[in-house]
mmCIF file of C-alpha atoms in Angstrom:
data_model
loop_
_atom_site.group_PDB
_atom_site.id
_atom_site.type_symbol
_atom_site.label_atom_id
_atom_site.label_comp_id
_atom_site.label_asym_id
_atom_site.label_seq_id
_atom_site.Cartn_x
_atom_site.Cartn_y
_atom_site.Cartn_z
ATOM 1 C CA ASP H 299 -80.965 59.234 85.553
ATOM 2 C CA ILE H 300 -82.764 57.615 88.498
ATOM 3 C CA GLN H 301 -80.038 56.909 91.222
ATOM 4 C CA MET H 302 -80.865 53.853 93.071
ATOM 5 C CA THR H 303 -79.710 53.625 96.382
ATOM 6 C CA GLN H 304 -79.754 49.925 98.401
ATOM 7 C CA SER H 305 -79.280 49.585 102.178
ATOM 8 C CA PRO H 306 -77.671 47.754 104.014
ATOM 9 C CA SER H 307 -74.224 47.452 102.085
ATOM 10 C CA SER H 308 -73.400 44.547 104.100
ATOM 11 C CA LEU H 309 -74.980 42.362 106.509
ATOM 12 C CA SER H 310 -74.723 39.431 108.751
ATOM 13 C CA ALA H 311 -76.982 36.410 109.771
ATOM 14 C CA SER H 312 -77.881 33.373 110.688
ATOM 15 C CA ILE H 313 -79.466 30.552 109.250
ATOM 16 C CA GLY H 314 -83.191 31.214 110.420
ATOM 17 C CA ASP H 315 -83.742 34.790 110.418
ATOM 18 C CA ARG H 316 -85.422 37.230 108.719
ATOM 19 C CA VAL H 317 -84.196 39.521 106.608
ATOM 20 C CA THR H 318 -84.603 42.843 105.025
ATOM 21 C CA ILE H 319 -83.317 45.039 102.064
ATOM 22 C CA THR H 320 -84.568 48.406 101.122
ATOM 23 C CA CYS H 321 -84.037 50.458 97.552
ATOM 24 C CA ARG H 322 -84.525 53.410 97.235
ATOM 25 C CA ALA H 323 -85.548 55.442 94.283
ATOM 26 C CA SER H 324 -84.785 59.080 93.308
ATOM 27 C CA GLN H 325 -87.479 59.091 92.156
ATOM 28 C CA SER H 326 -91.263 57.876 91.150
ATOM 29 C CA ILE H 327 -90.890 54.589 89.422
ATOM 30 C CA SER H 328 -94.030 53.531 90.220
ATOM 31 C CA THR H 329 -93.980 49.598 90.763
ATOM 32 C CA TYR H 330 -91.357 49.131 87.977
ATOM 33 C CA LEU H 331 -88.243 47.812 90.364
ATOM 34 C CA ASN H 332 -86.576 43.933 90.394
ATOM 35 C CA TRP H 333 -84.546 42.339 92.642
ATOM 36 C CA TYR H 334 -82.035 40.125 91.800
ATOM 37 C CA GLN H 335 -79.814 37.421 94.070
ATOM 38 C CA GLN H 336 -75.574 37.650 93.218
ATOM 39 C CA LYS H 337 -73.518 34.403 93.102
ATOM 40 C CA PRO H 338 -69.635 34.853 93.166
ATOM 41 C CA GLY H 339 -68.784 33.933 89.793
ATOM 42 C CA LYS H 340 -72.515 33.460 88.059
ATOM 43 C CA ALA H 341 -74.981 35.510 86.196
ATOM 44 C CA PRO H 342 -77.664 37.687 88.155
ATOM 45 C CA LYS H 343 -81.061 35.605 88.797
ATOM 46 C CA LEU H 344 -84.681 37.435 88.394
ATOM 47 C CA LEU H 345 -86.090 36.604 91.924
ATOM 48 C CA ILE H 346 -89.097 39.372 92.207
ATOM 49 C CA TYR H 347 -90.323 41.318 88.840
ATOM 50 C CA ALA H 348 -92.407 44.365 89.436
ATOM 51 C CA ALA H 349 -91.534 45.225 92.691
ATOM 52 C CA SER H 350 -93.944 42.463 94.662
ATOM 53 C CA SER H 351 -94.694 39.578 91.721
ATOM 54 C CA LEU H 352 -92.514 36.674 92.807
ATOM 55 C CA GLN H 353 -89.813 35.026 89.813
ATOM 56 C CA SER H 354 -91.457 31.182 88.939
ATOM 57 C CA GLY H 355 -89.092 29.024 90.746
ATOM 58 C CA VAL H 356 -88.153 31.498 93.300
ATOM 59 C CA PRO H 357 -88.353 30.482 96.855
ATOM 60 C CA SER H 358 -92.160 31.981 98.553
ATOM 61 C CA THR H 359 -89.269 32.699 101.461
ATOM 62 C CA PHE H 360 -88.331 35.906 99.173
ATOM 63 C CA SER H 361 -90.850 38.306 99.088
ATOM 64 C CA GLY H 362 -91.024 42.159 97.913
ATOM 65 C CA SER H 363 -92.747 45.466 98.752
ATOM 66 C CA GLY H 364 -93.358 48.508 97.525
ATOM 67 C CA SER H 365 -94.093 52.006 94.869
ATOM 68 C CA GLY H 366 -93.568 54.774 94.605
ATOM 69 C CA THR H 367 -89.344 55.193 95.508
ATOM 70 C CA ASP H 368 -89.181 52.904 98.781
ATOM 71 C CA PHE H 369 -89.205 49.026 97.669
ATOM 72 C CA THR H 370 -88.104 45.945 100.050
ATOM 73 C CA LEU H 371 -86.647 42.878 100.100
ATOM 74 C CA THR H 372 -87.519 40.262 102.286
ATOM 75 C CA ILE H 373 -86.479 36.683 103.473
ATOM 76 C CA SER H 374 -88.174 35.415 105.896
ATOM 77 C CA SER H 375 -86.129 32.406 106.814
ATOM 78 C CA LEU H 376 -82.143 32.630 105.431
ATOM 79 C CA GLN H 377 -81.470 29.070 104.401
ATOM 80 C CA PRO H 378 -78.139 28.969 103.667
ATOM 81 C CA GLU H 379 -78.372 29.205 99.855
ATOM 82 C CA ASP H 380 -79.350 32.536 100.384
ATOM 83 C CA PHE H 381 -75.927 33.618 101.102
ATOM 84 C CA ALA H 382 -75.064 35.917 98.268
ATOM 85 C CA SER H 383 -75.400 39.824 96.664
ATOM 86 C CA TYR H 384 -78.929 41.239 95.807
ATOM 87 C CA TYR H 385 -79.651 43.872 93.722
ATOM 88 C CA CYS H 386 -82.288 46.111 92.430
ATOM 89 C CA GLN H 387 -83.000 47.459 89.379
ATOM 90 C CA GLN H 388 -86.017 50.056 87.856
ATOM 91 C CA SER H 389 -86.678 49.348 84.806
ATOM 92 C CA TYR H 390 -89.188 52.382 84.494
ATOM 93 C CA THR H 391 -86.468 55.085 82.554
ATOM 94 C CA ILE H 392 -83.824 54.333 79.979
ATOM 95 C CA PRO H 393 -80.652 54.237 81.529
ATOM 96 C CA LEU H 394 -81.764 51.140 83.614
ATOM 97 C CA THR H 395 -80.127 51.372 87.181
ATOM 98 C CA PHE H 396 -78.801 49.376 89.477
ATOM 99 C CA GLY H 397 -78.910 49.556 93.189
ATOM 100 C CA GLY H 398 -75.049 49.168 94.803
ATOM 101 C CA GLY H 399 -76.063 45.758 95.938
ATOM 102 C CA THR H 400 -75.871 44.124 99.351
ATOM 103 C CA LYS H 401 -74.070 41.217 100.151
ATOM 104 C CA VAL H 402 -75.403 38.955 102.796
ATOM 105 C CA GLU H 403 -72.720 36.882 104.648
ATOM 106 C CA ILE H 404 -73.257 34.397 107.387
ATOM 107 C CA LYS H 405 -72.519 35.532 110.841
ATOM 108 C CA GLU D 1397 -84.881 25.659 77.709
ATOM 109 C CA VAL D 1398 -83.926 28.827 76.862
ATOM 110 C CA GLN D 1399 -80.338 29.763 76.272
ATOM 111 C CA LEU D 1400 -78.149 32.866 76.157
ATOM 112 C CA VAL D 1401 -74.856 32.506 75.690
ATOM 113 C CA GLU D 1402 -71.795 34.647 74.926
ATOM 114 C CA SER D 1403 -68.395 35.160 73.373
ATOM 115 C CA GLY D 1404 -65.717 36.711 72.201
ATOM 116 C CA GLY D 1405 -64.335 38.547 75.160
ATOM 117 C CA GLY D 1406 -60.334 38.478 76.245
ATOM 118 C CA LEU D 1407 -57.898 40.826 76.657
ATOM 119 C CA VAL D 1408 -57.357 44.074 74.596
ATOM 120 C CA GLN D 1409 -54.913 47.116 74.247
ATOM 121 C CA PRO D 1410 -55.974 50.190 75.544
ATOM 122 C CA GLY D 1411 -57.497 51.841 72.417
ATOM 123 C CA GLY D 1412 -58.663 48.694 70.796
ATOM 124 C CA SER D 1413 -61.821 46.433 69.600
ATOM 125 C CA LEU D 1414 -63.553 43.622 70.427
ATOM 126 C CA ARG D 1415 -66.828 42.102 68.968
ATOM 127 C CA LEU D 1416 -68.986 40.288 71.723
ATOM 128 C CA SER D 1417 -71.812 37.665 70.622
ATOM 129 C CA CYS D 1418 -74.622 36.171 72.709
ATOM 130 C CA ALA D 1419 -76.220 33.002 70.757
ATOM 131 C CA ALA D 1420 -80.121 32.668 72.434
ATOM 132 C CA SER D 1421 -82.469 29.655 71.746
ATOM 133 C CA GLY D 1422 -85.480 28.440 72.841
ATOM 134 C CA PHE D 1423 -87.166 31.251 72.215
ATOM 135 C CA THR D 1424 -88.444 33.074 69.393
ATOM 136 C CA PHE D 1425 -85.903 36.066 69.568
ATOM 137 C CA SER D 1426 -87.177 38.411 67.265
ATOM 138 C CA ASN D 1427 -90.390 39.278 69.721
ATOM 139 C CA TYR D 1428 -87.876 40.265 72.174
ATOM 140 C CA TRP D 1429 -85.242 43.456 73.312
ATOM 141 C CA MET D 1430 -81.797 42.391 74.217
ATOM 142 C CA HIS D 1431 -79.731 43.968 76.352
ATOM 143 C CA TRP D 1432 -76.314 44.021 77.481
ATOM 144 C CA VAL D 1433 -75.165 44.402 81.294
ATOM 145 C CA ARG D 1434 -71.553 45.324 82.137
ATOM 146 C CA GLN D 1435 -69.928 43.977 86.093
ATOM 147 C CA ALA D 1436 -66.296 45.741 86.671
ATOM 148 C CA PRO D 1437 -64.463 43.011 88.633
ATOM 149 C CA GLY D 1438 -66.335 43.673 92.529
ATOM 150 C CA ARG D 1439 -68.601 46.161 91.644
ATOM 151 C CA GLY D 1440 -72.294 46.099 90.894
ATOM 152 C CA LEU D 1441 -74.235 46.180 87.707
ATOM 153 C CA VAL D 1442 -74.725 48.813 84.958
ATOM 154 C CA TRP D 1443 -76.740 48.349 81.555
ATOM 155 C CA VAL D 1444 -75.211 49.045 79.054
ATOM 156 C CA SER D 1445 -76.723 49.193 76.239
ATOM 157 C CA ARG D 1446 -80.769 47.444 74.522
ATOM 158 C CA ILE D 1447 -82.260 46.592 71.327
ATOM 159 C CA ASN D 1448 -86.003 46.182 70.182
ATOM 160 C CA GLY D 1449 -87.021 43.254 68.568
ATOM 161 C CA ASP D 1450 -86.184 43.928 65.003
ATOM 162 C CA GLY D 1451 -82.912 46.181 65.946
ATOM 163 C CA SER D 1452 -84.453 49.418 64.979
ATOM 164 C CA SER D 1453 -84.699 50.832 67.791
ATOM 165 C CA THR D 1454 -81.442 51.282 70.401
ATOM 166 C CA ASN D 1455 -80.100 53.220 73.935
ATOM 167 C CA TYR D 1456 -76.733 53.246 75.187
ATOM 168 C CA ALA D 1457 -75.555 54.226 78.647
ATOM 169 C CA ASP D 1458 -73.488 57.413 78.363
ATOM 170 C CA SER D 1459 -70.303 56.167 79.642
ATOM 171 C CA VAL D 1460 -69.891 54.192 76.015
ATOM 172 C CA LYS D 1461 -72.741 55.636 73.630
ATOM 173 C CA GLY D 1462 -70.356 56.529 70.391
ATOM 174 C CA ARG D 1463 -67.955 54.335 70.826
ATOM 175 C CA PHE D 1464 -70.450 50.446 71.310
ATOM 176 C CA THR D 1465 -72.705 49.921 68.724
ATOM 177 C CA ILE D 1466 -75.551 46.947 69.505
ATOM 178 C CA SER D 1467 -76.882 44.854 67.440
ATOM 179 C CA ARG D 1468 -78.910 42.020 66.565
ATOM 180 C CA ASP D 1469 -79.531 39.703 63.291
ATOM 181 C CA ASN D 1470 -82.842 37.161 64.022
ATOM 182 C CA ALA D 1471 -82.286 35.127 61.572
ATOM 183 C CA LYS D 1472 -78.691 34.133 63.334
ATOM 184 C CA ASN D 1473 -80.543 34.495 66.454
ATOM 185 C CA THR D 1474 -77.843 36.721 67.814
ATOM 186 C CA LEU D 1475 -77.290 39.484 69.436
ATOM 187 C CA TRP D 1476 -73.764 41.941 69.117
ATOM 188 C CA LEU D 1477 -72.113 44.349 71.530
ATOM 189 C CA GLN D 1478 -69.099 46.200 68.845
ATOM 190 C CA MET D 1479 -67.121 47.963 71.520
ATOM 191 C CA ASN D 1480 -64.354 50.292 69.969
ATOM 192 C CA SER D 1481 -62.188 52.305 71.656
ATOM 193 C CA LEU D 1482 -61.725 50.087 74.776
ATOM 194 C CA ARG D 1483 -60.878 51.897 78.033
ATOM 195 C CA ALA D 1484 -59.504 50.396 80.891
ATOM 196 C CA GLU D 1485 -62.506 51.072 82.541
ATOM 197 C CA ASP D 1486 -64.286 49.356 80.410
ATOM 198 C CA THR D 1487 -63.279 45.653 81.751
ATOM 199 C CA ALA D 1488 -65.644 44.268 83.191
ATOM 200 C CA VAL D 1489 -68.213 40.554 82.460
ATOM 201 C CA TYR D 1490 -70.462 41.330 80.073
ATOM 202 C CA TYR D 1491 -73.920 40.194 79.907
ATOM 203 C CA CYS D 1492 -76.341 39.672 78.016
ATOM 204 C CA ALA D 1493 -80.586 39.385 79.146
ATOM 205 C CA ARG D 1494 -83.709 38.978 77.426
ATOM 206 C CA VAL D 1495 -86.259 41.844 78.447
ATOM 207 C CA LEU D 1496 -87.867 40.203 81.137
ATOM 208 C CA TRP D 1497 -84.788 39.813 82.331
ATOM 209 C CA ASP D 1498 -85.545 35.993 83.093
ATOM 210 C CA TYR D 1499 -82.786 34.317 81.398
ATOM 211 C CA TRP D 1500 -79.213 35.880 80.992
ATOM 212 C CA GLY D 1501 -75.835 34.590 79.387
ATOM 213 C CA GLN D 1502 -73.328 33.339 81.215
ATOM 214 C CA GLY D 1503 -70.766 36.295 81.199
ATOM 215 C CA ALA D 1504 -68.001 37.274 79.302
ATOM 216 C CA LEU D 1505 -65.231 38.704 80.447
ATOM 217 C CA VAL D 1506 -63.614 41.795 78.616
ATOM 218 C CA THR D 1507 -59.639 42.777 79.336
ATOM 219 C CA VAL D 1508 -58.728 46.420 78.898
ATOM 220 C CA SER D 1509 -55.076 46.556 79.945
ATOM 221 C CA SER D 1510 -51.701 47.292 78.173
#
C-alpha cells in the first residue's frame, strides 16, 4: 500500500498568514493527488485535484503543487473560514490512501 | 443539483450486520464509479470500497474484505454497503462519494458495541 505522510499534524496560524502543508507519498504517484478540507461534523470538501487543479468554487487563495512523491497545499492568506482539518489522498492505485490530516487552528 | 444521501446507520452488536444505502440524484449515476470512505471518531479518513458503473468490478480495503459487500442498482440510483461480522473497530461515520470526489454524502454513523 502507498503510505501518505502529512506534516505538520497541526499548526496554529493567524488571519492573513500564509500556510503550507506537505504530503509525501511512499512511492511515486505522478500527480494523482487530491486535497480536502473537512470541518467538524461535515463531509470532506474537495479543494485541489490532480495535485494542482483548483476545484470549481474553491477560493484562489488555495493552491497545490508537486508531483512524484512530494506535494504541497498552500493557503496564501488564511481566512476565518479556513480553520479546519486538511487531508491529502492518492488516487494512483488501490487501496486509495489518505494522509493523517493537518488541523489548522487559530493562534 | 447533485445529491448523495446516506441512510441505514445505527447501533449494532459485535458480529452483527448492517446495510448502508446511498441515494444519488442530479447526475447520471450509472456513468460513475462510486466509493465508500469511513472515519472513526476523532480519526482520519480511510477508504473502504469502490464499484464501477455497471457493478461488475469491485475493490475493498483489506480490513473489510470478506465481510463487506458493495453493490448498486442503477435503476434505483442507489449504492449499498452490506456490512457483516461487524467489529468494534468498524465504528465510524461512513461516507459515499462519487469517483471525481467532488460530491460526498452527509455521512452515516455506525456504532458497533454491546
